[in-house]
Coordinates of N, CA, C and O in Angstrom, one line a residue:
Chain V
M1 N -25.2 24.3 53.7 CA -25.6 24.2 55.1 C -25.2 22.8 55.6 O -25.3 21.8 54.9
C2 N -24.9 22.7 56.9 CA -24.4 21.4 57.4 C -25.3 20.9 58.5 O -24.8 20.2 59.4
E3 N -26.5 21.1 58.4 CA -27.4 20.5 59.4 C -27.6 19.0 59.2 O -27.2 18.5 58.1
A4 N -28.2 18.3 60.1 CA -28.4 16.9 60.0 C -29.7 16.5 60.5 O -30.5 17.2 61.1
N5 N -30.1 15.2 60.2 CA -31.4 14.7 60.7 C -31.1 13.9 61.9 O -30.1 13.2 62.0
A6 N -32.0 14.0 62.9 CA -31.8 13.4 64.2 C -32.7 12.2 64.3 O -33.9 12.3 64.0
Y7 N -32.2 11.1 64.7 CA -32.9 9.8 64.9 C -32.8 9.4 66.4 O -31.8 9.5 67.0
L8 N -33.9 8.9 66.9 CA -33.9 8.4 68.3 C -34.0 6.9 68.3 O -34.8 6.2 67.6
L9 N -33.0 6.3 69.0 CA -33.0 4.8 69.2 C -33.7 4.5 70.4 O -33.4 5.0 71.5
K10 N -34.8 3.7 70.2 CA -35.7 3.4 71.4 C -36.2 2.0 71.2 O -36.8 1.7 70.1
N11 N -36.0 1.1 72.2 CA -36.5 -0.3 72.1 C -36.1 -1.0 70.8 O -36.8 -1.7 70.1
G12 N -34.8 -0.7 70.4 CA -34.3 -1.4 69.2 C -34.8 -0.8 67.9 O -34.4 -1.3 66.8
E13 N -35.6 0.2 67.9 CA -36.0 0.9 66.7 C -35.4 2.3 66.5 O -35.0 2.9 67.5
M14 N -35.4 2.7 65.3 CA -34.8 4.0 65.0 C -35.9 4.9 64.4 O -36.5 4.5 63.4
K15 N -36.1 6.0 64.9 CA -37.2 6.9 64.5 C -36.7 8.3 64.2 O -36.0 8.9 65.0
L16 N -37.0 8.8 63.0 CA -36.6 10.2 62.7 C -37.4 11.2 63.5 O -38.7 11.1 63.5
I17 N -36.7 12.0 64.3 CA -37.5 12.9 65.2 C -37.4 14.4 64.8 O -38.2 15.2 65.2
M18 N -36.3 14.7 64.1 CA -36.2 16.1 63.7 C -35.3 16.2 62.5 O -34.2 15.6 62.5
E19 N -35.7 17.0 61.5 CA -34.8 17.3 60.3 C -34.1 18.6 60.5 O -34.5 19.5 61.2
S20 N -33.0 18.8 59.7 CA -32.3 20.1 59.6 C -31.9 20.6 61.0 O -32.0 21.8 61.3
V21 N -31.4 19.7 61.8 CA -30.9 20.1 63.2 C -29.6 20.9 63.1 O -28.7 20.5 62.4
D22 N -29.6 22.0 63.8 CA -28.4 22.8 64.0 C -27.7 22.5 65.3 O -26.6 21.9 65.3
T23 N -28.4 22.8 66.4 CA -27.7 22.6 67.7 C -28.4 21.5 68.6 O -29.6 21.4 68.5
V24 N -27.6 20.9 69.3 CA -28.0 19.9 70.3 C -27.3 20.3 71.6 O -26.1 20.3 71.7
L25 N -28.1 20.7 72.7 CA -27.5 21.2 73.9 C -28.1 20.4 75.1 O -29.3 20.1 75.1
P26 N -27.2 20.1 76.1 CA -27.7 19.5 77.3 C -28.7 20.4 78.0 O -28.5 21.7 78.1
E27 N -29.8 19.9 78.5 CA -30.8 20.7 79.2 C -31.5 19.9 80.2 O -32.2 18.9 79.9
G28 N -31.3 20.2 81.5 CA -31.9 19.4 82.5 C -31.5 17.9 82.4 O -30.3 17.6 82.3
K29 N -32.5 17.0 82.4 CA -32.2 15.6 82.3 C -32.2 15.1 80.9 O -32.4 13.9 80.7
G30 N -32.1 16.0 79.9 CA -32.1 15.5 78.6 C -31.3 16.4 77.6 O -30.4 17.1 78.1
I31 N -31.8 16.5 76.4 CA -31.2 17.4 75.4 C -32.2 18.2 74.6 O -33.3 17.7 74.4
Q32 N -31.8 19.4 74.3 CA -32.7 20.3 73.5 C -32.2 20.4 72.1 O -31.0 20.7 71.9
L33 N -33.0 20.0 71.1 CA -32.6 20.1 69.7 C -33.2 21.4 69.1 O -34.4 21.7 69.4
T34 N -32.4 22.1 68.3 CA -33.0 23.2 67.6 C -32.6 23.1 66.1 O -31.5 22.8 65.8
N35 N -33.6 23.3 65.3 CA -33.3 23.2 63.8 C -33.0 24.5 63.2 O -33.1 25.6 63.9
I36 N -32.7 24.5 61.9 CA -32.3 25.8 61.3 C -33.4 26.8 61.2 O -33.2 27.9 60.8
F37 N -34.6 26.3 61.4 CA -35.8 27.2 61.4 C -36.2 27.7 62.8 O -37.1 28.5 62.9
G38 N -35.4 27.4 63.8 CA -35.6 27.9 65.1 C -36.6 27.0 65.9 O -36.9 27.3 67.1
E39 N -37.1 25.9 65.3 CA -38.0 25.0 66.1 C -37.2 24.2 67.1 O -36.0 23.8 66.8
Q40 N -37.8 24.0 68.3 CA -37.1 23.3 69.3 C -37.9 22.0 69.8 O -39.1 22.0 69.8
K41 N -37.1 21.0 70.1 CA -37.7 19.8 70.7 C -36.8 19.3 71.8 O -35.6 19.4 71.7
F42 N -37.4 18.8 72.9 CA -36.7 18.2 74.0 C -36.9 16.7 74.1 O -38.0 16.2 73.9
F43 N -35.8 16.0 74.4 CA -35.9 14.6 74.6 C -35.1 14.2 75.8 O -34.0 14.7 76.0
K44 N -35.6 13.2 76.5 CA -34.8 12.6 77.6 C -33.9 11.6 77.0 O -34.2 10.4 77.0
A45 N -32.8 12.1 76.5 CA -31.9 11.2 75.7 C -30.5 11.7 75.8 O -30.2 12.8 76.3
I46 N -29.6 10.9 75.3 CA -28.2 11.3 75.1 C -27.8 11.3 73.6 O -28.5 10.7 72.8
I47 N -26.7 12.0 73.3 CA -26.2 11.9 71.9 C -25.4 10.6 71.8 O -24.4 10.5 72.5
Y48 N -25.9 9.7 71.0 CA -25.2 8.4 71.0 C -24.1 8.3 70.0 O -23.0 7.8 70.3
S49 N -24.4 8.7 68.8 CA -23.3 8.6 67.8 C -23.6 9.6 66.6 O -24.7 10.2 66.6
L50 N -22.6 9.9 65.8 CA -22.7 10.8 64.7 C -22.2 10.2 63.4 O -21.2 9.5 63.4
S51 N -22.9 10.6 62.3 CA -22.3 10.3 61.0 C -22.6 11.5 60.1 O -23.6 11.6 59.5
L52 N -21.6 12.4 60.2 CA -21.9 13.8 59.7 C -21.9 13.9 58.2 O -22.7 14.6 57.6
V53 N -21.1 13.1 57.5 CA -21.1 13.1 56.0 C -22.4 12.6 55.5 O -22.9 13.1 54.5
D54 N -23.0 11.7 56.3 CA -24.4 11.2 56.0 C -25.5 12.1 56.6 O -26.7 11.8 56.4
H55 N -25.1 13.2 57.2 CA -26.1 14.1 57.9 C -27.0 13.4 58.9 O -28.2 13.6 58.9
K56 N -26.4 12.6 59.7 CA -27.2 11.8 60.7 C -26.6 12.0 62.1 O -25.4 11.9 62.3
I57 N -27.6 12.2 63.0 CA -27.3 12.2 64.4 C -28.1 11.2 65.1 O -29.3 11.1 64.8
F58 N -27.5 10.3 65.9 CA -28.3 9.3 66.6 C -28.4 9.6 68.1 O -27.3 9.8 68.7
L59 N -29.6 9.7 68.6 CA -29.8 9.9 70.0 C -30.3 8.6 70.6 O -30.8 7.7 69.9
K60 N -30.1 8.4 71.9 CA -30.5 7.2 72.6 C -31.3 7.5 73.8 O -30.8 8.4 74.6
E61 N -32.5 7.0 73.9 CA -33.3 7.3 75.1 C -32.6 6.9 76.4 O -32.0 5.9 76.5
K62 N -32.7 7.8 77.4 CA -32.0 7.5 78.7 C -32.8 6.5 79.4 O -34.0 6.5 79.3
E63 N -32.1 5.6 80.1 CA -32.8 4.6 81.0 C -33.5 5.4 82.1 O -33.1 6.5 82.5
Q64 N -34.6 4.8 82.6 CA -35.3 5.4 83.7 C -34.4 5.5 84.9 O -33.6 4.7 85.2
D65 N -34.6 6.6 85.6 CA -33.8 6.8 86.9 C -34.7 7.3 88.0 O -35.9 7.3 87.9
Chain K
M1 N -19.1 19.2 51.8 CA -18.9 18.3 52.8 C -19.4 18.8 54.2 O -19.3 20.0 54.4
C2 N -19.8 17.9 55.0 CA -20.4 18.4 56.3 C -19.7 17.9 57.5 O -20.3 17.7 58.5
E3 N -18.4 17.7 57.4 CA -17.7 17.3 58.6 C -17.6 18.5 59.5 O -17.9 19.6 59.2
A4 N -17.1 18.2 60.8 CA -17.0 19.2 61.8 C -15.7 19.1 62.6 O -15.0 18.1 62.5
N5 N -15.3 20.1 63.3 CA -14.2 20.1 64.2 C -14.6 19.6 65.6 O -15.6 20.1 66.1
A6 N -13.8 18.8 66.2 CA -14.2 18.3 67.5 C -13.3 18.9 68.6 O -12.1 19.0 68.4
Y7 N -14.0 19.4 69.6 CA -13.3 20.0 70.8 C -13.6 19.2 72.0 O -14.7 18.7 72.2
L8 N -12.5 19.1 72.9 CA -12.7 18.4 74.1 C -12.7 19.4 75.3 O -11.8 20.2 75.4
L9 N -13.8 19.3 76.1 CA -13.9 20.1 77.3 C -13.3 19.4 78.4 O -13.7 18.3 78.7
K10 N -12.3 20.0 79.1 CA -11.5 19.3 80.1 C -11.0 20.4 81.1 O -10.4 21.3 80.7
N11 N -11.4 20.2 82.4 CA -11.0 21.1 83.4 C -11.3 22.6 83.0 O -10.5 23.5 83.2
G12 N -12.5 22.8 82.4 CA -12.9 24.2 82.1 C -12.3 24.7 80.9 O -12.6 25.9 80.5
E13 N -11.4 23.9 80.2 CA -10.8 24.4 79.0 C -11.3 23.7 77.8 O -11.8 22.5 77.9
M14 N -11.2 24.3 76.6 CA -11.7 23.7 75.4 C -10.5 23.5 74.4 O -9.8 24.5 74.1
K15 N -10.3 22.3 73.9 CA -9.1 22.1 73.1 C -9.6 21.4 71.8 O -10.3 20.4 71.8
L16 N -9.1 21.9 70.7 CA -9.4 21.3 69.4 C -8.6 20.0 69.3 O -7.4 19.9 69.5
I17 N -9.3 18.9 69.1 CA -8.7 17.6 69.1 C -8.7 16.9 67.8 O -7.8 16.0 67.5
M18 N -9.6 17.3 66.9 CA -9.6 16.6 65.6 C -10.4 17.5 64.6 O -11.5 18.0 65.0
E19 N -9.9 17.7 63.4 CA -10.6 18.4 62.4 C -11.2 17.5 61.4 O -10.8 16.3 61.3
S20 N -12.2 18.0 60.7 CA -12.9 17.2 59.6 C -13.4 15.9 60.0 O -13.3 14.9 59.3
V21 N -14.1 15.9 61.2 CA -14.6 14.6 61.7 C -15.8 14.2 61.0 O -16.7 15.0 60.7
D22 N -15.9 12.9 60.6 CA -17.1 12.4 60.0 C -17.9 11.6 61.0 O -19.0 12.0 61.3
T23 N -17.4 10.5 61.5 CA -18.2 9.7 62.5 C -17.6 9.7 63.9 O -16.4 9.9 64.1
V24 N -18.6 9.7 64.8 CA -18.2 9.5 66.2 C -19.1 8.3 66.7 O -20.3 8.3 66.6
L25 N -18.4 7.3 67.2 CA -19.1 6.1 67.6 C -18.7 5.6 69.0 O -17.5 5.7 69.4
P26 N -19.6 5.1 69.8 CA -19.3 4.6 71.1 C -18.4 3.4 70.9 O -18.5 2.6 70.0
E27 N -17.4 3.3 71.8 CA -16.4 2.2 71.7 C -15.8 2.0 73.1 O -15.1 2.9 73.7
G28 N -16.2 0.8 73.7 CA -15.7 0.5 75.0 C -16.2 1.6 76.0 O -17.3 2.0 76.1
K29 N -15.2 2.2 76.7 CA -15.5 3.2 77.7 C -15.4 4.6 77.2 O -15.3 5.6 78.0
G30 N -15.4 4.8 75.9 CA -15.3 6.1 75.3 C -15.9 6.2 74.0 O -16.8 5.5 73.6
I31 N -15.3 7.1 73.1 CA -15.8 7.2 71.8 C -14.6 7.3 70.8 O -13.5 7.7 71.1
Q32 N -14.9 6.8 69.6 CA -13.9 6.7 68.5 C -14.3 7.7 67.5 O -15.4 7.7 67.0
L33 N -13.4 8.6 67.2 CA -13.6 9.6 66.2 C -12.9 9.2 64.9 O -11.7 8.7 65.0
T34 N -13.5 9.4 63.8 CA -12.9 9.1 62.5 C -13.1 10.3 61.6 O -14.2 10.9 61.5
N35 N -12.0 10.8 61.0 CA -12.2 12.0 60.1 C -12.3 11.5 58.6 O -12.3 10.4 58.3
I36 N -12.6 12.5 57.8 CA -12.8 12.2 56.4 C -11.6 11.6 55.6 O -11.7 11.1 54.5
F37 N -10.4 11.7 56.3 CA -9.2 11.1 55.7 C -9.0 9.6 56.3 O -8.0 9.0 56.0
G38 N -9.9 9.2 57.1 CA -9.8 7.8 57.7 C -9.0 7.7 58.9 O -8.8 6.6 59.5
E39 N -8.5 8.9 59.4 CA -7.7 8.9 60.6 C -8.6 8.7 61.8 O -9.7 9.2 61.8
Q40 N -8.1 7.9 62.9 CA -9.0 7.6 64.0 C -8.3 8.1 65.3 O -7.1 8.0 65.5
K41 N -9.1 8.5 66.2 CA -8.7 8.8 67.6 C -9.7 8.4 68.6 O -10.9 8.5 68.4
F42 N -9.2 7.9 69.7 CA -10.1 7.4 70.8 C -10.0 8.4 72.0 O -8.9 8.8 72.4
F43 N -11.1 8.7 72.6 CA -11.1 9.5 73.8 C -12.1 8.9 74.8 O -13.2 8.4 74.5
K44 N -11.7 9.0 76.1 CA -12.6 8.5 77.2 C -13.5 9.7 77.5 O -13.2 10.5 78.4
A45 N -14.5 9.9 76.6 CA -15.3 11.1 76.7 C -16.7 10.7 76.2 O -17.0 9.6 75.7
I46 N -17.6 11.7 76.4 CA -19.0 11.6 75.8 C -19.2 12.7 74.8 O -18.4 13.7 74.8
I47 N -20.2 12.6 73.9 CA -20.6 13.7 73.1 C -21.4 14.6 73.9 O -22.5 14.3 74.3
Y48 N -21.0 15.8 74.1 CA -21.6 16.8 75.1 C -22.7 17.6 74.3 O -23.8 17.7 74.8
S49 N -22.3 18.3 73.2 CA -23.2 19.1 72.5 C -22.7 19.3 71.1 O -21.6 18.9 70.7
L50 N -23.6 19.8 70.2 CA -23.3 20.0 68.8 C -23.7 21.4 68.4 O -24.7 21.9 68.8
S51 N -23.0 21.9 67.4 CA -23.4 23.2 66.7 C -23.0 23.0 65.3 O -21.9 23.3 64.9
L52 N -23.9 22.3 64.5 CA -23.5 21.8 63.2 C -23.3 22.9 62.2 O -22.4 22.8 61.3
V53 N -24.1 23.9 62.2 CA -24.0 25.0 61.2 C -22.6 25.7 61.4 O -22.0 26.1 60.5
D54 N -22.1 25.7 62.7 CA -20.8 26.2 63.0 C -19.7 25.1 62.8 O -18.5 25.4 63.1
H55 N -20.1 23.9 62.4 CA -19.2 22.8 62.2 C -18.4 22.4 63.5 O -17.2 22.2 63.5
K56 N -19.1 22.4 64.6 CA -18.5 22.1 65.9 C -19.1 21.0 66.7 O -20.4 20.9 66.8
I57 N -18.3 20.1 67.2 CA -18.7 19.0 68.1 C -18.0 19.2 69.4 O -16.8 19.4 69.4
F58 N -18.7 19.2 70.5 CA -18.1 19.3 71.8 C -18.1 18.0 72.5 O -19.2 17.4 72.7
L59 N -17.0 17.5 72.9 CA -16.9 16.3 73.7 C -16.6 16.7 75.2 O -16.0 17.8 75.4
K60 N -16.9 15.8 76.1 CA -16.6 16.1 77.5 C -15.9 14.9 78.1 O -16.4 13.8 78.0
E61 N -14.8 15.1 78.8 CA -14.1 14.0 79.4 C -15.0 13.3 80.4 O -15.6 14.0 81.2
K62 N -14.9 12.0 80.4 CA -15.7 11.3 81.4 C -15.0 11.4 82.7 O -13.8 11.4 82.8
E63 N -15.9 11.4 83.8 CA -15.3 11.4 85.1 C -14.7 10.0 85.4 O -15.1 9.0 84.8
Q64 N -13.7 10.0 86.2 CA -13.1 8.7 86.6 C -14.1 7.7 87.1 O -15.0 8.2 87.9
D65 N -14.0 6.5 86.8 CA -14.9 5.5 87.4 C -14.1 4.2 87.8 O -12.9 4.3 87.9

């Protein structure tokens, strides 16, 4: 399986927010993450960068608008 | 290995732009893709969505600014 762990970059810190992520889809003002177990989480963030061989997805919190 | 294929969404069409992508990093006004062979490509685009179990990354061309 090729799922990855998702980390959120916020105020200079990096926090693990979801493991075994399958899909990341744009949803309203943010993104919806779904893992291989069907669990979903929403974040007001963008997909910032990827490191797939390391199984890592980095999200970055959106600035206030 | 958990690399993925990258597709660019442009004018309603989807085009395969790179296979076996490892990292996607922000770079200037776009993103730099690197595959597992060390080849690099730059696109003026954002990371739009992910479907990792399907090994797919979708990029979207940035609007002109």
